[in-house]
Amino acid sequence: MNSRSRYVWAYAMIAPTLLGTVVFWCWPAIYSIYLSFLKSENFGMSNHWVGLANYQKLFKDQEFWHNLRNTLYYTVLFVPVTLVLSTFFAVLLNAKIRGQSAYRVIYFLPQVTMPAAAAMVWVVLFAHDYGLINYVLGTDVAWISDSRFAMFALVIVGVWGAIGFNMLLILAGLQGIPKALYEAASIDGAVRFRKFRYITLPLLTPTLFFTTIVLMIGATQIFDSIYLLIGKTNVALPDVRSLVYAYYQNSFVYYDQNYGAAIVDVLLVINLILTGLQFAFQKKWVNYD
Amino acid sequence: MAKSNQAVERNVNWIIHVILIAASVVMVIPFGWMILTAFKTVTEATQIPVKVFPAHPDFSSFKKAFEKTDFTHYFLNTAFAALMKTVFPVVFSSMAAYAFARIKFPGRTVLFFIIISVMMVPNPVFYTPQYLLLSKWGLVNTVTALWICALVSPFATFMLRQFFLGISKELEEAAILDGCNPFQTFRYIMLPLVKSALVAIVIIQLLWSWNELQWPLIINSSPDKLTLSSGLATLVSMFSTNYPILMAGAIMAVIPMIVLFFFFQKRFIEGVAFSAHKG
């Protein structure tokens, strides 16, 4: 078969995916940026160009800075806790342990659970007066309606949901480390912790790097658990409201799609910066052999 | 010396089990509470001090969840949308992935870059333009709106391409010599070789579609066009403190994916582990 007809086959085989990607993803991404420079009257009708006005309004808006702070605060709490706990459990499960697959299934179960269903039961668990958590801990905390604690409640639910998935990623990384390295260390009399510190951890850094990026991108997009756990009328909402939540409110509750577009475009830039920084700093700690 | 080492080893194993079991309990408590609450009466569910077990467990909340809400619609909408968001992306992506991995054609790099570049963009960035597009096509508040934008999947294309790249060339060359065209080579020779990857991607797509919240919430608001995810979210305001009904709904919404998970947990786990290595 000549190469020209092979090309035709290739183009035909990528056509549906390419077309769909351009129409449903590429074009919307570009249009979202364009929207943020417009002012629309009736949701999508009679647009006019206003330049940077939406961004000027955004940067002057106290609420925006508060939402940005909340988003970053959640990320800063959620990512390290998830990373440390996932690594901890992955290392424990990487040992020769009976019932390994049972543990993996149990830890992965929250990942399979619909966030809407999980959030509903967490609301009951966190309840101030009849909640199991206060009952067991003997505390008297309004977990989801007290501004001081609502963020922690979100982090707890987030970590609970994320450990299983990230633990598996790290477990896969651990299983890629050659056993021979540990055998050599045993002969030298290295103890457990030293093995972890000097063999496991350095060789795991590429996996940890990948996991951190995925976790960070996910954390900056937090929406489901705020919408479901905190709710619209909660007094603690301003202290946990994320950028994506504010995007949803502005675009689909107040119908200001242009302002909403500006918010998510800022989020896009933040994600590009965070990922860029990760790649810039990876030389300092990521170890590719 | 050796003997005391073994004793230490045993103790360490014992400690590891205690930690793992304690963590398992924490992981499953929400599921246990969901089930216990669904069988309680409304008063029992919010009783002080906390009542762990229902006095007379009854199933009536499950029945009420169907009678008092559009639960049947939520279920059918979710299942149909998940099916569409799995079958189409997997079929389209596997063809595209094969072409990108195995055929050298002009523009290959640029076109591949166009497809995977959208993977870096946070999902909410797409939502408003997608909403405007669907509203122009008159599709807002329809079941079609739930899946039409997810007909193709850059993620699945990327993953499957990695699999095709890993397969040796010999079989393929034999097929080409026998006069197979690229589609036949793909369909009859290469596709069966990536079957396990396909299964993993099918499961992951199903899971994502089933549980997705934000898009269904944005695009549909009529009760009969909601999914389980967005439907449960609206039930919270309808039955704000009728926890038994809410929990019964939650259990029924999660059961299909949990059953799927138990049957295919090895594939699930392989699929996840794979995405780490090739990511």
Short mmCIF file of C-alpha atoms in Angstrom, two decimals, chain A residues 52-68 259 262-263 266:
data_model
loop_
_atom_site.label_atom_id
_atom_site.label_comp_id
_atom_site.label_asym_id
_atom_site.label_seq_id
_atom_site.Cartn_x
_atom_site.Cartn_y
_atom_site.Cartn_z
CA LEU A 52 -9.98 44.44 30.65
CA ALA A 53 -13.02 45.74 32.57
CA ASN A 54 -13.98 42.31 33.93
CA TYR A 55 -10.45 41.73 35.19
CA GLN A 56 -10.27 45.22 36.73
CA LYS A 57 -13.50 44.54 38.55
CA LEU A 58 -12.18 41.15 39.60
CA PHE A 59 -8.90 42.44 41.03
CA LYS A 60 -10.73 45.17 42.97
CA ASP A 61 -13.19 42.67 44.37
CA GLN A 62 -12.35 41.71 47.98
CA GLU A 63 -14.37 38.54 47.54
CA PHE A 64 -12.19 37.38 44.66
CA TRP A 65 -9.02 37.68 46.76
CA HIS A 66 -10.75 35.88 49.57
CA ASN A 67 -11.80 33.05 47.22
CA LEU A 68 -8.30 32.85 45.79
CA TYR A 259 -17.21 37.79 35.06
CA ALA A 262 -12.59 35.94 33.97
CA ILE A 263 -12.50 33.92 37.20
CA VAL A 266 -7.37 33.36 36.23
#
